[in-house]
mmCIF file of C-alpha atoms in Angstrom:
data_model
loop_
_atom_site.group_PDB
_atom_site.id
_atom_site.type_symbol
_atom_site.label_atom_id
_atom_site.label_comp_id
_atom_site.label_asym_id
_atom_site.label_seq_id
_atom_site.Cartn_x
_atom_site.Cartn_y
_atom_site.Cartn_z
ATOM 1 C CA MET A 1 99.113 133.359 111.490
ATOM 2 C CA ARG A 2 99.471 137.109 111.182
ATOM 3 C CA PHE A 3 102.294 138.059 108.877
ATOM 4 C CA GLN A 4 104.729 140.686 110.222
ATOM 5 C CA PRO A 5 105.630 143.665 107.944
ATOM 6 C CA ARG A 6 109.316 144.163 107.040
ATOM 7 C CA ARG A 7 110.994 146.560 109.428
ATOM 8 C CA ASN A 8 113.970 147.541 107.312
ATOM 9 C CA LYS A 9 112.461 149.107 104.335
ATOM 10 C CA ASN A 10 115.874 150.385 103.123
ATOM 11 C CA VAL A 11 117.400 146.959 102.805
ATOM 12 C CA SER A 12 118.985 146.404 99.451
ATOM 13 C CA PRO A 13 117.197 144.096 96.967
ATOM 14 C CA ARG A 14 120.140 141.699 96.980
ATOM 15 C CA THR A 15 120.066 141.425 100.769
ATOM 16 C CA ARG A 16 116.272 140.855 100.672
ATOM 17 C CA ARG A 17 116.709 137.999 98.197
ATOM 18 C CA LEU A 18 119.343 136.319 100.305
ATOM 19 C CA ARG A 19 117.104 136.438 103.313
ATOM 20 C CA VAL A 20 114.100 134.906 101.507
ATOM 21 C CA ALA A 21 116.347 132.209 100.091
ATOM 22 C CA GLY A 22 117.659 131.496 103.501
ATOM 23 C CA ALA A 23 114.190 131.157 104.869
ATOM 24 C CA LEU A 24 113.136 128.798 101.992
ATOM 25 C CA CYS A 25 116.121 126.668 102.786
ATOM 26 C CA ALA A 26 115.229 126.566 106.498
ATOM 27 C CA VAL A 27 111.657 125.493 105.747
ATOM 28 C CA LEU A 28 112.690 122.744 103.352
ATOM 29 C CA ALA A 29 115.541 121.412 105.446
ATOM 30 C CA SER A 30 114.210 121.969 108.981
ATOM 31 C CA ALA A 31 113.710 118.179 109.421
ATOM 32 C CA LEU A 32 117.395 117.626 108.847
ATOM 33 C CA VAL A 33 118.422 120.214 111.460
ATOM 34 C CA THR A 34 120.995 121.647 109.051
ATOM 35 C CA GLY A 35 120.490 125.429 109.290
ATOM 36 C CA CYS A 36 120.850 127.657 106.281
ATOM 37 C CA GLY A 37 122.001 131.022 107.473
ATOM 38 C CA GLN A 38 122.808 133.167 110.467
ATOM 39 C CA ASP A 39 119.911 135.776 110.448
ATOM 40 C CA SER A 40 118.796 137.434 113.637
ATOM 41 C CA GLY A 41 115.386 136.315 115.143
ATOM 42 C CA ASP A 42 113.346 139.263 113.856
ATOM 43 C CA GLU A 43 114.788 138.951 110.371
ATOM 44 C CA THR A 44 114.323 135.211 110.253
ATOM 45 C CA ALA A 45 110.621 135.488 111.270
ATOM 46 C CA ALA A 46 109.929 138.048 108.574
ATOM 47 C CA ALA A 47 111.731 136.012 105.930
ATOM 48 C CA THR A 48 110.014 132.749 107.052
ATOM 49 C CA SER A 49 106.650 134.564 106.567
ATOM 50 C CA GLU A 50 107.695 135.268 102.930
ATOM 51 C CA ALA A 51 108.709 131.653 102.455
ATOM 52 C CA ALA A 52 105.408 130.521 103.752
ATOM 53 C CA LYS A 53 103.655 132.442 101.006
ATOM 54 C CA VAL A 54 105.808 130.657 98.445
ATOM 55 C CA LEU A 55 105.431 127.190 99.990
ATOM 56 C CA PRO A 56 102.062 127.202 101.805
ATOM 57 C CA ASN A 57 101.481 123.459 101.669
ATOM 58 C CA GLN A 58 104.877 121.802 102.184
ATOM 59 C CA SER A 59 104.456 121.238 106.002
ATOM 60 C CA THR A 60 100.871 119.799 105.808
ATOM 61 C CA SER A 61 101.765 116.352 104.337
ATOM 62 C CA PRO A 62 105.413 115.353 105.133
ATOM 63 C CA SER A 63 104.855 111.852 103.742
ATOM 64 C CA GLY A 64 102.461 110.025 101.408
ATOM 65 C CA SER A 65 101.478 107.126 103.624
ATOM 66 C CA PRO A 66 99.208 108.813 106.279
ATOM 67 C CA SER A 67 97.091 110.545 103.552
ATOM 68 C CA GLY A 68 96.822 107.244 101.641
ATOM 69 C CA THR A 69 95.478 105.479 104.725
ATOM 70 C CA ALA A 70 93.039 108.244 105.363
ATOM 71 C CA GLN A 71 91.462 107.766 101.969
ATOM 72 C CA LEU A 72 90.420 104.225 102.700
ATOM 73 C CA THR A 73 86.728 103.711 103.546
ATOM 74 C CA GLU A 74 85.622 101.775 106.589
ATOM 75 C CA ASP A 75 84.750 98.775 104.368
ATOM 76 C CA GLN A 76 88.163 98.898 102.654
ATOM 77 C CA VAL A 77 89.912 98.874 106.078
ATOM 78 C CA GLU A 78 87.875 95.870 107.160
ATOM 79 C CA ARG A 79 88.669 93.970 103.951
ATOM 80 C CA ARG A 80 92.400 94.796 104.344
ATOM 81 C CA ASP A 81 92.455 93.695 108.011
ATOM 82 C CA LEU A 82 90.455 90.506 107.354
ATOM 83 C CA LEU A 83 92.543 89.424 104.302
ATOM 84 C CA SER A 84 95.795 90.113 106.128
ATOM 85 C CA THR A 85 94.920 87.071 108.324
ATOM 86 C CA VAL A 86 94.097 84.688 105.502
ATOM 87 C CA LYS A 87 96.621 81.903 104.756
ATOM 88 C CA VAL A 88 94.249 79.405 103.033
ATOM 89 C CA THR A 89 93.458 80.383 99.389
ATOM 90 C CA TYR A 90 90.026 80.132 97.883
ATOM 91 C CA THR A 91 91.007 77.212 95.731
ATOM 92 C CA LYS A 92 92.440 75.226 98.665
ATOM 93 C CA ALA A 93 89.316 75.923 100.702
ATOM 94 C CA ALA A 94 87.099 74.779 97.864
ATOM 95 C CA THR A 95 89.057 71.512 97.553
ATOM 96 C CA THR A 96 88.844 70.892 101.256
ATOM 97 C CA ALA A 97 85.096 71.616 101.284
ATOM 98 C CA VAL A 98 84.293 69.317 98.404
ATOM 99 C CA GLY A 99 86.396 66.601 99.989
ATOM 100 C CA GLU A 100 83.988 66.431 102.931
ATOM 101 C CA VAL A 101 81.003 65.357 100.635
ATOM 102 C CA SER A 102 81.461 62.369 98.516
ATOM 103 C CA GLY A 103 80.470 63.181 94.921
ATOM 104 C CA GLY A 104 79.387 66.699 96.021
ATOM 105 C CA LYS A 105 79.784 69.928 94.065
ATOM 106 C CA LEU A 106 80.679 73.319 95.398
ATOM 107 C CA THR A 107 77.771 75.857 95.017
ATOM 108 C CA GLU A 108 78.894 78.636 97.412
ATOM 109 C CA LEU A 109 82.014 79.770 99.193
ATOM 110 C CA ASP A 110 82.396 82.882 101.307
ATOM 111 C CA LEU A 111 85.134 84.430 103.373
ATOM 112 C CA LYS A 112 83.809 85.606 106.658
ATOM 113 C CA ASP A 113 84.893 86.758 110.143
ATOM 114 C CA LEU A 114 85.028 83.962 112.664
ATOM 115 C CA ASP A 115 82.392 85.741 114.708
ATOM 116 C CA ASP A 116 80.143 86.400 111.725
ATOM 117 C CA ASP A 117 77.429 83.743 111.259
ATOM 118 C CA GLY A 118 75.325 85.998 109.106
ATOM 119 C CA ASP A 119 75.718 88.588 106.380
ATOM 120 C CA GLU A 120 79.264 89.850 105.943
ATOM 121 C CA SER A 121 78.018 93.461 106.184
ATOM 122 C CA ALA A 122 76.751 92.715 109.680
ATOM 123 C CA SER A 123 80.297 92.570 111.006
ATOM 124 C CA PRO A 124 80.329 93.897 114.581
ATOM 125 C CA SER A 125 83.265 96.168 113.954
ATOM 126 C CA ALA A 126 82.061 99.782 114.116
ATOM 127 C CA ASP A 127 85.135 101.237 112.527
ATOM 128 C CA GLY A 128 87.913 99.738 110.495
ATOM 129 C CA SER A 129 90.745 100.728 112.997
ATOM 130 C CA ALA A 130 88.990 99.167 116.035
ATOM 131 C CA SER A 131 89.395 95.506 115.005
ATOM 132 C CA PRO A 132 92.582 95.131 112.861
ATOM 133 C CA SER A 133 92.799 91.358 113.223
ATOM 134 C CA GLY A 134 89.494 89.705 113.707
ATOM 135 C CA SER A 135 87.151 88.472 116.220
ATOM 136 C CA ALA A 136 88.366 88.821 119.741
ATOM 137 C CA SER A 137 87.546 92.423 120.609
ATOM 138 C CA PRO A 138 84.450 93.553 118.630
ATOM 139 C CA SER A 139 82.030 90.868 119.736
ATOM 140 C CA PRO A 140 82.269 89.671 123.260
ATOM 141 C CA SER A 141 79.149 87.517 123.529
ATOM 142 C CA PRO A 142 78.943 85.418 120.275
ATOM 143 C CA SER A 143 82.644 84.659 120.240
ATOM 144 C CA ALA A 144 82.285 81.490 122.323
ATOM 145 C CA SER A 145 80.073 79.569 119.964
ATOM 146 C CA PRO A 146 81.143 79.719 116.227
ATOM 147 C CA SER A 147 84.621 78.283 116.540
ATOM 148 C CA PRO A 148 85.575 76.729 119.875
ATOM 149 C CA SER A 149 88.475 74.741 118.328
ATOM 150 C CA GLY A 150 89.643 77.088 115.611
ATOM 151 C CA SER A 151 92.641 79.386 115.529
ATOM 152 C CA SER A 152 92.628 82.829 117.011
ATOM 153 C CA ALA A 153 92.765 84.482 113.579
ATOM 154 C CA GLY A 154 89.824 86.425 112.271
ATOM 155 C CA ALA A 155 88.757 84.561 109.086
ATOM 156 C CA LYS A 156 86.998 81.392 107.960
ATOM 157 C CA TRP A 157 85.675 80.043 104.676
ATOM 158 C CA VAL A 158 82.113 78.967 104.691
ATOM 159 C CA ALA A 159 81.063 76.626 101.912
ATOM 160 C CA GLU A 160 77.961 74.918 100.599
ATOM 161 C CA VAL A 161 78.453 71.609 98.895
ATOM 162 C CA VAL A 162 75.516 69.860 97.224
ATOM 163 C CA GLU A 163 75.107 66.168 96.512
ATOM 164 C CA LYS A 164 73.723 64.962 93.138
ATOM 165 C CA ASP A 165 70.214 64.657 94.583
ATOM 166 C CA GLY A 166 70.292 68.270 95.785
ATOM 167 C CA THR A 167 71.023 67.610 99.461
ATOM 168 C CA ALA A 168 73.179 70.583 100.732
ATOM 169 C CA HIS A 169 75.887 70.561 103.318
ATOM 170 C CA THR A 170 77.705 73.417 105.073
ATOM 171 C CA VAL A 171 81.489 73.231 105.629
ATOM 172 C CA SER A 172 83.338 75.818 107.689
ATOM 173 C CA ILE A 173 87.187 76.006 107.221
ATOM 174 C CA ASP A 174 89.666 77.910 109.242
ATOM 175 C CA ALA A 175 91.226 80.417 106.846
ATOM 176 C CA VAL A 176 94.615 80.262 108.661
ATOM 177 C CA SER A 177 95.178 76.561 109.465
ATOM 178 C CA GLY A 178 92.838 74.969 106.910
ATOM 179 C CA GLU A 179 91.183 72.975 109.628
ATOM 180 C CA VAL A 180 87.553 71.979 109.117
ATOM 181 C CA LEU A 181 85.711 73.750 111.933
ATOM 182 C CA GLU A 182 82.256 72.449 111.228
ATOM 183 C CA PHE A 183 80.492 70.141 108.911
ATOM 184 C CA LYS A 184 76.725 69.636 108.809
ATOM 185 C CA GLN A 185 73.798 68.943 106.473
ATOM 186 C CA VAL A 186 71.555 71.862 105.810
ATOM 187 C CA THR A 187 68.276 71.260 107.627
ATOM 188 C CA GLY A 188 64.821 72.161 106.472
ATOM 189 C CA GLN A 189 65.439 71.720 102.721
ATOM 190 C CA SER A 190 62.095 71.146 100.861
ATOM 191 C CA ASP A 191 61.898 68.602 97.996
ATOM 192 C CA ALA A 192 61.464 71.592 95.628
ATOM 193 C CA GLU A 193 64.638 73.200 96.928
ATOM 194 C CA LYS A 194 66.567 69.914 96.507
ATOM 195 C CA GLN A 195 65.260 69.503 92.993
ATOM 196 C CA GLN A 196 66.341 73.021 92.108
ATOM 197 C CA MET A 197 69.799 72.598 93.532
ATOM 198 C CA SER A 198 70.167 69.293 91.739
ATOM 199 C CA ALA A 199 69.101 70.959 88.455
ATOM 200 C CA TRP A 200 71.567 73.815 88.975
ATOM 201 C CA ILE A 201 74.625 71.724 89.573
ATOM 202 C CA SER A 202 73.803 69.648 86.445
ATOM 203 C CA GLN A 203 73.231 72.725 84.309
ATOM 204 C CA ALA A 204 76.433 74.547 85.445
ATOM 205 C CA LYS A 205 79.008 73.769 82.770
ATOM 206 C CA GLN A 206 81.546 76.098 84.225
ATOM 207 C CA THR A 207 83.120 75.099 87.483
ATOM 208 C CA PRO A 208 83.488 77.637 90.233
ATOM 209 C CA GLN A 209 87.184 77.642 89.699
ATOM 210 C CA GLN A 210 86.701 78.542 86.050
ATOM 211 C CA ALA A 211 84.335 81.305 86.949
ATOM 212 C CA ALA A 212 86.843 82.692 89.496
ATOM 213 C CA LYS A 213 89.575 82.694 86.880
ATOM 214 C CA VAL A 214 87.333 84.643 84.445
ATOM 215 C CA ALA A 215 86.557 87.309 87.107
ATOM 216 C CA THR A 216 90.222 87.665 88.203
ATOM 217 C CA GLY A 217 91.253 87.901 84.585
ATOM 218 C CA LYS A 218 89.154 90.978 84.346
ATOM 219 C CA LYS A 219 90.211 92.393 87.703
ATOM 220 C CA GLN A 220 93.275 91.174 89.446
ATOM 221 C CA GLY A 221 92.707 90.458 93.041
ATOM 222 C CA THR A 222 91.519 87.922 95.699
ATOM 223 C CA VAL A 223 88.233 86.005 95.365
ATOM 224 C CA THR A 224 86.306 86.429 98.603
ATOM 225 C CA SER A 225 82.968 84.936 97.594
ATOM 226 C CA ILE A 226 81.424 82.830 94.862
ATOM 227 C CA ASP A 227 77.794 81.724 94.595
ATOM 228 C CA LEU A 228 75.692 79.767 92.099
ATOM 229 C CA GLN A 229 72.538 81.740 91.509
ATOM 230 C CA GLU A 230 69.990 82.673 88.896
ATOM 231 C CA ASN A 231 70.122 86.343 87.941
ATOM 232 C CA ALA A 232 67.158 88.636 87.237
ATOM 233 C CA ASP A 233 66.829 87.177 83.729
ATOM 234 C CA GLN A 234 66.626 83.703 85.162
ATOM 235 C CA VAL A 235 70.059 82.860 83.738
ATOM 236 C CA LEU A 236 72.256 80.629 85.918
ATOM 237 C CA VAL A 237 75.432 82.544 86.840
ATOM 238 C CA TRP A 238 78.373 82.345 89.179
ATOM 239 C CA GLN A 239 78.359 85.488 91.334
ATOM 240 C CA VAL A 240 81.990 86.259 92.108
ATOM 241 C CA GLU A 241 83.382 88.906 94.428
ATOM 242 C CA VAL A 242 86.929 90.065 93.859
ATOM 243 C CA VAL A 243 88.900 92.359 96.215
ATOM 244 C CA GLY A 244 91.712 94.269 94.453
ATOM 245 C CA SER A 245 94.981 95.558 95.771
ATOM 246 C CA ASP A 246 93.327 98.877 96.643
ATOM 247 C CA TRP A 247 90.808 96.977 98.805
ATOM 248 C CA THR A 248 87.851 97.828 96.583
ATOM 249 C CA LYS A 249 85.390 95.054 95.791
ATOM 250 C CA THR A 250 84.019 94.292 92.329
ATOM 251 C CA ASP A 251 81.027 91.930 91.799
ATOM 252 C CA PHE A 252 80.862 89.843 88.624
ATOM 253 C CA ASP A 253 78.198 87.584 87.205
ATOM 254 C CA VAL A 254 79.757 84.874 85.113
ATOM 255 C CA ASP A 255 77.409 82.858 82.916
ATOM 256 C CA ALA A 256 77.547 79.270 84.320
ATOM 257 C CA SER A 257 77.119 77.719 80.868
ATOM 258 C CA ASN A 258 79.596 79.589 78.645
ATOM 259 C CA GLY A 259 81.818 81.587 81.093
ATOM 260 C CA SER A 260 81.034 85.067 79.736
ATOM 261 C CA ILE A 261 80.712 88.017 82.085
ATOM 262 C CA THR A 262 77.194 89.265 82.104
ATOM 263 C CA ARG A 263 77.529 91.884 84.829
ATOM 264 C CA GLU A 264 80.401 93.826 86.443
ATOM 265 C CA GLU A 265 79.776 96.248 89.351
ATOM 266 C CA LEU A 266 82.217 98.104 91.470
ATOM 267 C CA ASP A 267 81.336 98.481 95.154
ATOM 268 C CA ASP A 268 81.436 102.134 96.110
ATOM 269 C CA ASN A 269 82.398 101.352 99.687
#
């Protein structure tokens, strides 16, 4: 905007101060439609220009909420939208999953979109605002197969439960209703894989619930994934993902034998 020069150069200083003050009031109170003076059009335009020099940023962000939303990354928006549909907690889903396998132990539990049968990062949503509540819009073709009997919400818990001999089973649970969507034995397990899984569940002194409590004790939030794995040093750990109230995700490695945190990493996305 081009600023207009003052036309009345012989105006008294007191009058000039009053006009600038009137313009400041008009800028700050314009949303309330209250009016602060009776200046003529030309005088008001000049005074408003002066006020703009003093308050150059007041009109750019009238409220804090839009700018806060704009600061969220695409991944944060997706986490927020997915978690907003979840009614079944991690602990309840774990209990349901273990109940499907007599004598079984939970080794993995992940929160996923109902349309997501693969990696969580492969979610079909291209941007966070396009799919605020789940599966119906972003993925037209796969939507018919994963959950024909589930609810219309966008989240499910996918668990792996292992028997004492290492035989693994997959249990999918609707994250809204708590209904078991699918239960099946993992196919193609080799004898070596079964032996490894059997050894892991016998070595893990910390339960997944205890590991989750350790992680959320370090960062308050919602557990969205837990997985029994060996780390790079061949130490058996519970890998726990926690999403905080700011929708950022932190990954923890919790030693499966003593419950100590061996790794903590904040996801940049």
